[in-house]
């Protein structure tokens, strides 16, 4: 444990705590681990008493629900997992409500879908709700609304959801409590030389490679989504900690120097609106630009139609799109001022021609610099 880790954790005033399903639901029986939850809530109540704002992101709805419904083990059909989530979520919420109530803490349930964080208007709406709950001293317990989420339109993992919530509430720390105590240089189960990293200052390709393959059996307990979450969090100005949740009082343990990995927040987090753009999980399309436009963007200018060579995908005005170079490499993200149909007609044209081509006076920039985040700061 390094000094910096303790300082970052101890100094955090606004914290998101993500709890994995395996911590809340017994692997064998699928029942709720109430002793563990009790101990965790002691820790949360202590942090609250110390003046920290806490938002909990709790998994476990599907794990709890499938037990009640006696669904077979193994992958569930979409409608089965939706049904399991509906049954499990009510149990999960009531468990949180009760354990917090015993500590005189009011809990609230907030169920989010991908659209609630990806669409700007809905994002602001959710942000306001969470802000109101925090100012009322309530601990929000957030989960994905799995009863309506479909496989295409969902987070699917609460790691990235927690990071997105952290960004939404301007948290200074996101803690992922998991069944592993940090990021290892190699899978510890098969490589005895594997070493846990204390601090990650930069999420380099080497760091990403340590997570293994998303699809591989050896990927360490969803480390891929944890690193994706870390990327979102650090860019939003929050530290992200991966810590072992399998012990009793895991947050107290963190204050007492339990092993963990901390990804340090970027020193220059992007402002809130750009943070939302950079963290968008599903850009609706891609705008491919030429080298001249790339240089212009890098020197802080807007993207004009003249520099665009191709548009792909299916986007509407105001949607988040990826900006790529000629080789397809992502340069940044931005909110586009035109639908794909109009953008396609404007490819390569001069700003003065926009009105004649479209028949209306559109914006001169395809993506305005205020609506754009370049990769080096993403
Ligand atoms: N939202 C899912 C659930 O509550 C869990 C997703 C995850 O484990 O990351 O069951």
mmCIF file of C-alpha atoms and ligand atoms in Angstrom:
data_model
loop_
_atom_site.group_PDB
_atom_site.id
_atom_site.type_symbol
_atom_site.label_atom_id
_atom_site.label_comp_id
_atom_site.label_asym_id
_atom_site.label_seq_id
_atom_site.Cartn_x
_atom_site.Cartn_y
_atom_site.Cartn_z
ATOM 1 C CA UNK A 1 0.000 0.000 0.000
ATOM 2 C CA UNK A 2 1.399 3.321 -0.970
ATOM 3 C CA UNK A 3 0.992 6.602 0.771
ATOM 4 C CA UNK A 4 -0.745 8.116 -2.234
ATOM 5 C CA UNK A 5 -3.463 5.437 -2.137
ATOM 6 C CA UNK A 6 -4.353 6.222 1.425
ATOM 7 C CA UNK A 7 -4.314 9.935 0.792
ATOM 8 C CA UNK A 8 -6.604 9.680 -2.226
ATOM 9 C CA UNK A 9 -9.066 7.435 -0.430
ATOM 10 C CA UNK A 10 -9.042 9.375 2.801
ATOM 11 C CA UNK A 11 -9.372 12.698 1.028
ATOM 12 C CA UNK A 12 -12.371 11.619 -1.078
ATOM 13 C CA UNK A 13 -15.497 13.585 -0.232
ATOM 14 C CA UNK A 14 -17.848 12.079 -2.792
ATOM 15 C CA UNK A 15 -17.596 8.372 -3.381
ATOM 16 C CA UNK A 16 -19.300 5.763 -5.569
ATOM 17 C CA UNK A 17 -19.104 2.227 -4.214
ATOM 18 C CA UNK A 18 -19.839 -0.624 -6.592
ATOM 19 C CA UNK A 19 -20.727 -3.983 -5.142
ATOM 20 C CA UNK A 20 -20.428 -7.067 -7.335
ATOM 21 C CA UNK A 21 -23.090 -9.786 -7.412
ATOM 22 C CA UNK A 22 -20.730 -12.430 -6.009
ATOM 23 C CA UNK A 23 -20.388 -10.390 -2.816
ATOM 24 C CA UNK A 24 -24.110 -10.068 -2.187
ATOM 25 C CA UNK A 25 -25.435 -13.393 -3.357
ATOM 26 C CA UNK A 26 -24.086 -16.714 -2.159
ATOM 27 C CA UNK A 27 -22.554 -18.585 -5.078
ATOM 28 C CA UNK A 28 -24.024 -21.948 -4.049
ATOM 29 C CA UNK A 29 -27.477 -21.055 -2.813
ATOM 30 C CA UNK A 30 -28.011 -17.633 -4.420
ATOM 31 C CA UNK A 31 -29.279 -16.270 -1.110
ATOM 32 C CA UNK A 32 -28.439 -12.809 0.180
ATOM 33 C CA UNK A 33 -25.318 -12.569 2.338
ATOM 34 C CA UNK A 34 -26.883 -10.439 5.041
ATOM 35 C CA UNK A 35 -23.957 -10.488 7.479
ATOM 36 C CA UNK A 36 -21.650 -9.153 4.839
ATOM 37 C CA UNK A 37 -24.188 -6.486 3.849
ATOM 38 C CA UNK A 38 -24.591 -5.472 7.483
ATOM 39 C CA UNK A 39 -20.856 -4.988 7.895
ATOM 40 C CA UNK A 40 -20.625 -3.032 4.656
ATOM 41 C CA UNK A 41 -23.417 -0.711 5.749
ATOM 42 C CA UNK A 42 -21.546 -0.058 8.999
ATOM 43 C CA UNK A 43 -18.655 1.124 6.854
ATOM 44 C CA UNK A 44 -20.895 3.277 4.656
ATOM 45 C CA UNK A 45 -22.601 4.797 7.695
ATOM 46 C CA UNK A 46 -19.179 5.607 9.171
ATOM 47 C CA UNK A 47 -18.128 7.348 5.952
ATOM 48 C CA UNK A 48 -21.382 9.292 5.948
ATOM 49 C CA UNK A 49 -20.898 10.306 9.553
ATOM 50 C CA UNK A 50 -17.522 11.621 8.434
ATOM 51 C CA UNK A 51 -19.294 13.931 5.971
ATOM 52 C CA UNK A 52 -18.760 11.974 2.734
ATOM 53 C CA UNK A 53 -21.448 11.751 0.063
ATOM 54 C CA UNK A 54 -21.977 8.130 -0.908
ATOM 55 C CA UNK A 55 -23.732 6.544 -3.859
ATOM 56 C CA UNK A 56 -23.890 2.758 -3.984
ATOM 57 C CA UNK A 57 -24.048 0.851 -7.259
ATOM 58 C CA UNK A 58 -25.371 -2.561 -6.344
ATOM 59 C CA UNK A 59 -25.414 -5.623 -8.553
ATOM 60 C CA UNK A 60 -27.119 -8.810 -7.529
ATOM 61 C CA UNK A 61 -30.661 -8.472 -8.852
ATOM 62 C CA UNK A 62 -30.321 -11.247 -11.404
ATOM 63 C CA UNK A 63 -28.351 -13.496 -9.049
ATOM 64 C CA UNK A 64 -30.998 -13.168 -6.315
ATOM 65 C CA UNK A 65 -33.957 -13.442 -8.675
ATOM 66 C CA UNK A 66 -32.791 -16.546 -10.470
ATOM 67 C CA UNK A 67 -32.688 -18.396 -7.162
ATOM 68 C CA UNK A 68 -36.246 -17.434 -6.262
ATOM 69 C CA UNK A 69 -37.431 -18.462 -9.712
ATOM 70 C CA UNK A 70 -35.338 -21.646 -9.580
ATOM 71 C CA UNK A 71 -33.850 -20.942 -12.984
ATOM 72 C CA UNK A 72 -31.141 -23.370 -14.097
ATOM 73 C CA UNK A 73 -27.503 -22.369 -13.770
ATOM 74 C CA UNK A 74 -25.704 -21.225 -16.888
ATOM 75 C CA UNK A 75 -26.575 -18.419 -19.292
ATOM 76 C CA UNK A 76 -30.165 -17.175 -19.130
ATOM 77 C CA UNK A 77 -32.390 -16.233 -22.038
ATOM 78 C CA UNK A 78 -33.029 -12.505 -22.292
ATOM 79 C CA UNK A 79 -36.571 -12.732 -20.951
ATOM 80 C CA UNK A 80 -35.410 -15.011 -18.126
ATOM 81 C CA UNK A 81 -32.757 -12.543 -16.987
ATOM 82 C CA UNK A 82 -35.275 -9.699 -17.246
ATOM 83 C CA UNK A 83 -37.720 -11.684 -15.113
ATOM 84 C CA UNK A 84 -34.965 -12.653 -12.652
ATOM 85 C CA UNK A 85 -33.932 -9.000 -12.374
ATOM 86 C CA UNK A 86 -37.527 -7.922 -11.699
ATOM 87 C CA UNK A 87 -37.862 -10.477 -8.907
ATOM 88 C CA UNK A 88 -34.361 -9.918 -7.538
ATOM 89 C CA UNK A 89 -34.389 -6.123 -7.626
ATOM 90 C CA UNK A 90 -37.314 -5.821 -5.232
ATOM 91 C CA UNK A 91 -35.506 -8.086 -2.756
ATOM 92 C CA UNK A 92 -32.248 -6.236 -3.254
ATOM 93 C CA UNK A 93 -33.817 -2.834 -2.647
ATOM 94 C CA UNK A 94 -35.649 -3.956 0.423
ATOM 95 C CA UNK A 95 -32.437 -5.444 1.844
ATOM 96 C CA UNK A 96 -30.594 -2.162 1.323
ATOM 97 C CA UNK A 97 -33.474 -0.161 2.737
ATOM 98 C CA UNK A 98 -33.594 -2.264 5.881
ATOM 99 C CA UNK A 99 -29.891 -2.376 6.643
ATOM 100 C CA UNK A 100 -29.541 1.346 6.108
ATOM 101 C CA UNK A 101 -32.670 2.115 8.133
ATOM 102 C CA UNK A 102 -31.172 0.255 11.086
ATOM 103 C CA UNK A 103 -28.379 2.825 10.927
ATOM 104 C CA UNK A 104 -30.753 5.790 10.556
ATOM 105 C CA UNK A 105 -29.747 6.213 6.924
ATOM 106 C CA UNK A 106 -32.431 6.702 4.268
ATOM 107 C CA UNK A 107 -31.839 4.710 1.090
ATOM 108 C CA UNK A 108 -33.273 5.351 -2.368
ATOM 109 C CA UNK A 109 -33.537 3.111 -5.402
ATOM 110 C CA UNK A 110 -32.370 4.500 -8.751
ATOM 111 C CA UNK A 111 -32.602 2.240 -11.792
ATOM 112 C CA UNK A 112 -30.837 3.496 -14.887
ATOM 113 C CA UNK A 113 -30.730 2.332 -18.470
ATOM 114 C CA UNK A 114 -27.959 2.971 -20.954
ATOM 115 C CA UNK A 115 -30.068 5.722 -22.533
ATOM 116 C CA UNK A 116 -30.193 7.553 -19.203
ATOM 117 C CA UNK A 117 -26.469 8.111 -19.340
ATOM 118 C CA UNK A 118 -25.998 8.306 -23.118
ATOM 119 C CA UNK A 119 -28.650 10.873 -23.993
ATOM 120 C CA UNK A 120 -27.710 14.297 -22.751
ATOM 121 C CA UNK A 121 -31.193 15.355 -21.637
ATOM 122 C CA UNK A 122 -31.785 12.153 -19.701
ATOM 123 C CA UNK A 123 -28.268 12.286 -18.300
ATOM 124 C CA UNK A 124 -28.914 15.745 -16.877
ATOM 125 C CA UNK A 125 -32.204 14.552 -15.487
ATOM 126 C CA UNK A 126 -30.592 11.603 -13.691
ATOM 127 C CA UNK A 127 -27.803 13.868 -12.474
ATOM 128 C CA UNK A 128 -30.317 16.258 -10.936
ATOM 129 C CA UNK A 129 -32.091 13.429 -9.166
ATOM 130 C CA UNK A 130 -28.863 12.087 -7.683
ATOM 131 C CA UNK A 131 -27.805 15.587 -6.650
ATOM 132 C CA UNK A 132 -31.157 16.130 -4.916
ATOM 133 C CA UNK A 133 -30.870 12.807 -3.083
ATOM 134 C CA UNK A 134 -27.354 13.619 -1.895
ATOM 135 C CA UNK A 135 -28.353 17.055 -0.704
ATOM 136 C CA UNK A 136 -31.171 15.426 1.268
ATOM 137 C CA UNK A 137 -28.656 13.102 2.909
ATOM 138 C CA UNK A 138 -30.048 10.022 1.195
ATOM 139 C CA UNK A 139 -27.854 7.154 -0.039
ATOM 140 C CA UNK A 140 -28.907 6.266 -3.581
ATOM 141 C CA UNK A 141 -28.608 2.589 -4.461
ATOM 142 C CA UNK A 142 -28.205 2.403 -8.219
ATOM 143 C CA UNK A 143 -28.495 -0.547 -10.562
ATOM 144 C CA UNK A 144 -29.088 -1.006 -14.242
ATOM 145 C CA UNK A 145 -32.763 -1.420 -15.018
ATOM 146 C CA UNK A 146 -32.267 -4.974 -16.218
ATOM 147 C CA UNK A 147 -35.981 -5.671 -16.511
ATOM 148 C CA UNK A 148 -36.162 -3.514 -19.618
ATOM 149 C CA UNK A 149 -32.553 -3.680 -20.788
ATOM 150 C CA UNK A 150 -31.990 -5.737 -23.905
ATOM 151 C CA UNK A 151 -28.647 -7.201 -24.857
ATOM 152 C CA UNK A 152 -27.949 -4.508 -27.457
ATOM 153 C CA UNK A 153 -29.031 -1.609 -25.292
ATOM 154 C CA UNK A 154 -27.470 -2.215 -21.945
ATOM 155 C CA UNK A 155 -24.376 -1.765 -19.882
ATOM 156 C CA UNK A 156 -24.405 -5.395 -18.861
ATOM 157 C CA UNK A 157 -21.785 -4.681 -16.228
ATOM 158 C CA UNK A 158 -22.019 -2.408 -13.250
ATOM 159 C CA UNK A 159 -18.325 -1.462 -13.397
ATOM 160 C CA UNK A 160 -18.787 0.979 -16.255
ATOM 161 C CA UNK A 161 -22.174 2.026 -14.882
ATOM 162 C CA UNK A 162 -20.461 2.938 -11.586
ATOM 163 C CA UNK A 163 -17.820 4.973 -13.415
ATOM 164 C CA UNK A 164 -20.480 6.746 -15.433
ATOM 165 C CA UNK A 165 -22.409 7.521 -12.256
ATOM 166 C CA UNK A 166 -19.153 8.775 -10.720
ATOM 167 C CA UNK A 167 -18.690 11.129 -13.629
ATOM 168 C CA UNK A 168 -22.334 12.183 -13.409
ATOM 169 C CA UNK A 169 -22.100 13.219 -9.769
ATOM 170 C CA UNK A 170 -18.515 14.558 -10.003
ATOM 171 C CA UNK A 171 -17.299 11.950 -7.539
ATOM 172 C CA UNK A 172 -13.685 12.073 -6.513
ATOM 173 C CA UNK A 173 -13.426 8.344 -5.969
ATOM 174 C CA UNK A 174 -15.079 5.232 -7.417
ATOM 175 C CA UNK A 175 -14.465 1.971 -5.556
ATOM 176 C CA UNK A 176 -15.111 -1.350 -7.274
ATOM 177 C CA UNK A 177 -15.501 -4.002 -4.608
ATOM 178 C CA UNK A 178 -14.807 -7.269 -6.273
ATOM 179 C CA UNK A 179 -13.633 -10.801 -5.656
ATOM 180 C CA UNK A 180 -10.070 -9.781 -6.533
ATOM 181 C CA UNK A 181 -7.972 -7.210 -4.700
ATOM 182 C CA UNK A 182 -6.649 -5.327 -7.696
ATOM 183 C CA UNK A 183 -5.097 -5.490 -11.134
ATOM 184 C CA UNK A 184 -2.410 -8.150 -11.568
ATOM 185 C CA UNK A 185 0.366 -8.222 -14.142
ATOM 186 C CA UNK A 186 -0.851 -11.687 -15.206
ATOM 187 C CA UNK A 187 -3.690 -14.027 -14.152
ATOM 188 C CA UNK A 188 -2.702 -14.916 -10.553
ATOM 189 C CA UNK A 189 -4.468 -18.271 -10.803
ATOM 190 C CA UNK A 190 -2.129 -19.545 -13.505
ATOM 191 C CA UNK A 191 0.982 -17.420 -13.064
ATOM 192 C CA UNK A 192 2.690 -17.539 -9.705
ATOM 193 C CA UNK A 193 4.919 -14.595 -10.672
ATOM 194 C CA UNK A 194 1.860 -12.358 -11.107
ATOM 195 C CA UNK A 195 2.179 -9.155 -9.143
ATOM 196 C CA UNK A 196 -0.572 -6.775 -8.035
ATOM 197 C CA UNK A 197 -0.110 -3.154 -9.049
ATOM 198 C CA UNK A 198 -0.578 -0.602 -6.273
ATOM 199 C CA UNK A 199 -0.918 2.489 -8.391
ATOM 200 C CA UNK A 200 -1.701 2.998 -12.066
ATOM 201 C CA UNK A 201 -0.930 6.511 -13.189
ATOM 202 C CA UNK A 202 -1.566 6.008 -16.867
ATOM 203 C CA UNK A 203 -3.829 3.471 -18.555
ATOM 204 C CA UNK A 204 -1.363 2.402 -21.236
ATOM 205 C CA UNK A 205 -1.836 -0.414 -23.785
ATOM 206 C CA UNK A 206 0.356 -2.565 -21.477
ATOM 207 C CA UNK A 207 -2.053 -2.001 -18.609
ATOM 208 C CA UNK A 208 -4.986 -2.893 -20.833
ATOM 209 C CA UNK A 209 -3.198 -6.045 -21.951
ATOM 210 C CA UNK A 210 -2.953 -7.149 -18.315
ATOM 211 C CA UNK A 211 -6.722 -7.431 -18.215
ATOM 212 C CA UNK A 212 -6.624 -10.292 -20.705
ATOM 213 C CA UNK A 213 -9.254 -10.843 -23.315
ATOM 214 C CA UNK A 214 -12.868 -9.910 -22.736
ATOM 215 C CA UNK A 215 -13.989 -13.249 -24.117
ATOM 216 C CA UNK A 216 -11.302 -15.414 -22.623
ATOM 217 C CA UNK A 217 -11.855 -17.739 -19.699
ATOM 218 C CA UNK A 218 -8.733 -16.317 -18.153
ATOM 219 C CA UNK A 219 -9.872 -12.729 -18.133
ATOM 220 C CA UNK A 220 -9.589 -11.897 -14.478
ATOM 221 C CA UNK A 221 -13.046 -11.534 -13.023
ATOM 222 C CA UNK A 222 -14.192 -8.986 -15.541
ATOM 223 C CA UNK A 223 -10.964 -6.996 -15.448
ATOM 224 C CA UNK A 224 -11.648 -5.697 -18.951
ATOM 225 C CA UNK A 225 -14.762 -3.827 -17.851
ATOM 226 C CA UNK A 226 -12.945 -2.632 -14.729
ATOM 227 C CA UNK A 227 -10.244 -1.032 -16.830
ATOM 228 C CA UNK A 228 -12.855 0.458 -19.151
ATOM 229 C CA UNK A 229 -14.503 1.854 -16.006
ATOM 230 C CA UNK A 230 -11.157 3.221 -14.834
ATOM 231 C CA UNK A 231 -10.718 5.042 -18.140
ATOM 232 C CA UNK A 232 -14.096 6.733 -17.747
ATOM 233 C CA UNK A 233 -13.498 7.609 -14.094
ATOM 234 C CA UNK A 234 -9.977 9.010 -14.319
ATOM 235 C CA UNK A 235 -10.856 11.197 -17.274
ATOM 236 C CA UNK A 236 -13.761 12.556 -15.268
ATOM 237 C CA UNK A 237 -11.408 13.483 -12.448
ATOM 238 C CA UNK A 238 -12.165 10.546 -10.132
ATOM 239 C CA UNK A 239 -9.712 7.985 -8.769
ATOM 240 C CA UNK A 240 -10.828 4.415 -9.278
ATOM 241 C CA UNK A 241 -9.941 1.752 -6.745
ATOM 242 C CA UNK A 242 -10.282 -1.994 -7.233
ATOM 243 C CA UNK A 243 -10.406 -3.660 -3.831
ATOM 244 C CA UNK A 244 -11.283 -6.998 -2.349
ATOM 245 C CA UNK A 245 -14.881 -7.068 -1.209
ATOM 246 C CA UNK A 246 -14.880 -10.663 -0.039
ATOM 247 C CA UNK A 247 -13.799 -9.690 3.455
ATOM 248 C CA UNK A 248 -16.044 -8.281 6.151
ATOM 249 C CA UNK A 249 -15.880 -4.449 6.441
ATOM 250 C CA UNK A 250 -14.109 -3.988 3.101
ATOM 251 C CA UNK A 251 -14.221 -0.169 3.198
ATOM 252 C CA UNK A 252 -12.834 0.025 6.692
ATOM 253 C CA UNK A 253 -10.102 -2.336 5.502
ATOM 254 C CA UNK A 254 -9.330 0.092 2.702
ATOM 255 C CA UNK A 255 -8.799 2.861 5.238
ATOM 256 C CA UNK A 256 -6.525 0.459 7.110
ATOM 257 C CA UNK A 257 -4.353 -0.140 4.056
ATOM 258 C CA UNK A 258 -5.833 -3.352 2.648
ATOM 259 C CA UNK A 259 -4.220 -4.260 -0.694
ATOM 260 C CA UNK A 260 -5.851 -2.700 -3.746
ATOM 261 C CA UNK A 261 -5.079 -1.011 -7.029
ATOM 262 C CA UNK A 262 -5.740 2.677 -7.506
ATOM 263 C CA UNK A 263 -6.004 4.309 -10.917
ATOM 264 C CA UNK A 264 -5.164 7.934 -10.331
ATOM 265 C CA UNK A 265 -7.506 10.620 -11.619
ATOM 266 C CA UNK A 266 -6.263 12.688 -14.514
ATOM 267 C CA UNK A 267 -4.709 15.926 -13.367
ATOM 268 C CA UNK A 268 -6.689 17.830 -15.983
ATOM 269 C CA UNK A 269 -10.127 16.310 -16.060
ATOM 270 C CA UNK A 270 -12.291 17.532 -18.879
ATOM 271 C CA UNK A 271 -15.207 19.783 -18.008
ATOM 272 C CA UNK A 272 -18.503 18.166 -17.232
ATOM 273 C CA UNK A 273 -20.115 18.413 -20.661
ATOM 274 C CA UNK A 274 -17.012 17.140 -22.468
ATOM 275 C CA UNK A 275 -16.683 14.414 -19.891
ATOM 276 C CA UNK A 276 -20.098 13.177 -20.873
ATOM 277 C CA UNK A 277 -19.098 13.208 -24.541
ATOM 278 C CA UNK A 278 -15.802 11.385 -23.952
ATOM 279 C CA UNK A 279 -17.447 8.737 -21.792
ATOM 280 C CA UNK A 280 -20.185 7.897 -24.276
ATOM 281 C CA UNK A 281 -20.210 4.143 -24.643
ATOM 282 C CA UNK A 282 -21.924 3.775 -27.953
ATOM 283 C CA UNK A 283 -21.110 6.442 -30.529
ATOM 284 C CA UNK A 284 -23.836 6.383 -33.166
ATOM 285 C CA UNK A 285 -21.425 6.641 -36.063
ATOM 286 C CA UNK A 286 -18.031 7.712 -37.321
ATOM 287 C CA UNK A 287 -16.827 10.778 -39.168
ATOM 288 C CA UNK A 288 -13.597 10.135 -41.064
ATOM 289 C CA UNK A 289 -11.474 13.205 -41.605
ATOM 290 C CA UNK A 290 -8.398 14.135 -43.646
ATOM 291 C CA UNK A 291 -4.979 15.032 -42.298
ATOM 292 C CA UNK A 292 -5.513 18.774 -42.688
ATOM 293 C CA UNK A 293 -8.642 18.646 -40.558
ATOM 294 C CA UNK A 294 -6.829 16.517 -38.025
ATOM 295 C CA UNK A 295 -4.132 19.171 -37.635
ATOM 296 C CA UNK A 296 -6.826 21.845 -37.332
ATOM 297 C CA UNK A 297 -8.622 19.845 -34.618
ATOM 298 C CA UNK A 298 -5.380 19.293 -32.745
ATOM 299 C CA UNK A 299 -4.782 23.012 -32.701
ATOM 300 C CA UNK A 300 -8.194 23.541 -31.133
ATOM 301 C CA UNK A 301 -10.425 24.264 -34.129
ATOM 302 C CA UNK A 302 -13.862 22.958 -35.019
ATOM 303 C CA UNK A 303 -14.435 20.270 -37.647
ATOM 304 C CA UNK A 304 -15.675 21.821 -40.891
ATOM 305 C CA UNK A 305 -17.370 19.854 -43.684
ATOM 306 C CA UNK A 306 -14.346 20.494 -45.943
ATOM 307 C CA UNK A 307 -12.178 18.176 -43.849
ATOM 308 C CA UNK A 308 -14.628 15.279 -43.802
ATOM 309 C CA UNK A 309 -13.985 12.397 -46.201
ATOM 310 C CA UNK A 310 -16.615 9.900 -45.125
ATOM 311 C CA UNK A 311 -19.481 9.413 -42.672
ATOM 312 C CA UNK A 312 -20.684 6.065 -41.366
ATOM 313 C CA UNK A 313 -23.338 4.751 -39.028
ATOM 314 C CA UNK A 314 -26.775 6.073 -38.266
ATOM 315 C CA UNK A 315 -26.841 9.297 -36.344
ATOM 316 C CA UNK A 316 -29.041 12.280 -35.902
ATOM 317 C CA UNK A 317 -28.267 15.872 -35.093
ATOM 318 C CA UNK A 318 -26.773 16.119 -31.609
ATOM 319 C CA UNK A 319 -25.709 12.464 -31.371
ATOM 320 C CA UNK A 320 -22.284 11.428 -30.109
ATOM 321 C CA UNK A 321 -20.037 10.180 -32.924
ATOM 322 C CA UNK A 322 -16.493 8.977 -33.154
ATOM 323 C CA UNK A 323 -13.988 11.067 -35.144
ATOM 324 C CA UNK A 324 -11.461 8.915 -36.989
ATOM 325 C CA UNK A 325 -8.448 9.389 -39.214
ATOM 326 C CA UNK A 326 -8.134 7.867 -42.699
ATOM 327 C CA UNK A 327 -6.780 4.597 -41.299
ATOM 328 C CA UNK A 328 -9.843 4.307 -39.062
ATOM 329 C CA UNK A 329 -7.957 5.179 -35.869
ATOM 330 C CA UNK A 330 -10.119 7.061 -33.373
ATOM 331 C CA UNK A 331 -8.993 10.638 -32.853
ATOM 332 C CA UNK A 332 -11.788 11.823 -30.635
ATOM 333 C CA UNK A 333 -15.515 12.028 -30.004
ATOM 334 C CA UNK A 334 -17.992 14.783 -30.579
ATOM 335 C CA UNK A 335 -21.603 15.787 -30.915
ATOM 336 C CA UNK A 336 -22.466 16.187 -34.557
ATOM 337 C CA UNK A 337 -24.488 19.128 -35.826
ATOM 338 C CA UNK A 338 -26.101 17.202 -38.692
ATOM 339 C CA UNK A 339 -27.999 13.998 -39.339
ATOM 340 C CA UNK A 340 -26.089 11.379 -41.341
ATOM 341 C CA UNK A 341 -28.101 12.201 -44.475
ATOM 342 C CA UNK A 342 -27.198 15.892 -44.321
ATOM 343 C CA UNK A 343 -23.639 15.215 -43.207
ATOM 344 C CA UNK A 344 -23.138 12.914 -46.216
ATOM 345 C CA UNK A 345 -24.264 15.680 -48.561
ATOM 346 C CA UNK A 346 -21.851 18.138 -46.989
ATOM 347 C CA UNK A 347 -18.719 15.965 -47.307
ATOM 348 C CA UNK A 348 -15.825 18.059 -48.594
ATOM 349 C CA UNK A 349 -17.897 21.200 -49.198
ATOM 350 C CA UNK A 350 -16.978 24.748 -48.282
ATOM 351 C CA UNK A 351 -18.798 26.426 -45.426
ATOM 352 C CA UNK A 352 -20.291 29.000 -47.814
ATOM 353 C CA UNK A 353 -21.968 26.196 -49.796
ATOM 354 C CA UNK A 354 -23.864 24.656 -46.893
ATOM 355 C CA UNK A 355 -27.038 26.663 -47.354
ATOM 356 C CA UNK A 356 -27.258 25.976 -51.094
ATOM 357 C CA UNK A 357 -26.663 22.256 -50.627
ATOM 358 C CA UNK A 358 -29.099 21.729 -47.776
ATOM 359 C CA UNK A 359 -31.655 24.403 -48.505
ATOM 360 C CA UNK A 360 -31.366 25.766 -44.984
ATOM 361 C CA UNK A 361 -28.790 27.688 -43.053
ATOM 362 C CA UNK A 362 -26.998 25.020 -41.078
ATOM 363 C CA UNK A 363 -24.110 25.310 -38.683
ATOM 364 C CA UNK A 364 -20.746 26.078 -40.233
ATOM 365 C CA UNK A 365 -19.046 23.383 -38.136
ATOM 366 C CA UNK A 366 -19.905 19.729 -38.545
ATOM 367 C CA UNK A 367 -18.656 19.284 -34.959
ATOM 368 C CA UNK A 368 -18.030 22.414 -32.929
ATOM 369 C CA UNK A 369 -14.879 22.449 -30.822
ATOM 370 C CA UNK A 370 -16.958 22.951 -27.673
ATOM 371 C CA UNK A 371 -18.722 19.708 -28.484
ATOM 372 C CA UNK A 372 -15.526 17.763 -29.091
ATOM 373 C CA UNK A 373 -13.009 15.844 -27.020
ATOM 374 C CA UNK A 374 -9.768 14.678 -28.620
ATOM 375 C CA UNK A 375 -8.263 11.334 -27.791
ATOM 376 C CA UNK A 376 -5.165 12.557 -25.980
ATOM 377 C CA UNK A 377 -7.478 14.030 -23.378
ATOM 378 C CA UNK A 378 -10.106 11.294 -23.618
HETATM 379 N N1 LIG B 1 -27.115 -5.380 -13.070
HETATM 380 C C1 LIG B 1 -26.812 -6.748 -12.825
HETATM 381 C C2 LIG B 1 -27.610 -7.271 -11.629
HETATM 382 O O1 LIG B 1 -28.004 -6.541 -10.786
HETATM 383 C C3 LIG B 1 -25.366 -6.996 -12.505
HETATM 384 C C4 LIG B 1 -24.352 -6.519 -13.491
HETATM 385 C C5 LIG B 1 -22.948 -6.803 -12.948
HETATM 386 O O2 LIG B 1 -22.790 -7.732 -12.174
HETATM 387 O O3 LIG B 1 -22.016 -6.075 -13.280
HETATM 388 O O4 LIG B 1 -27.833 -8.436 -11.493
#
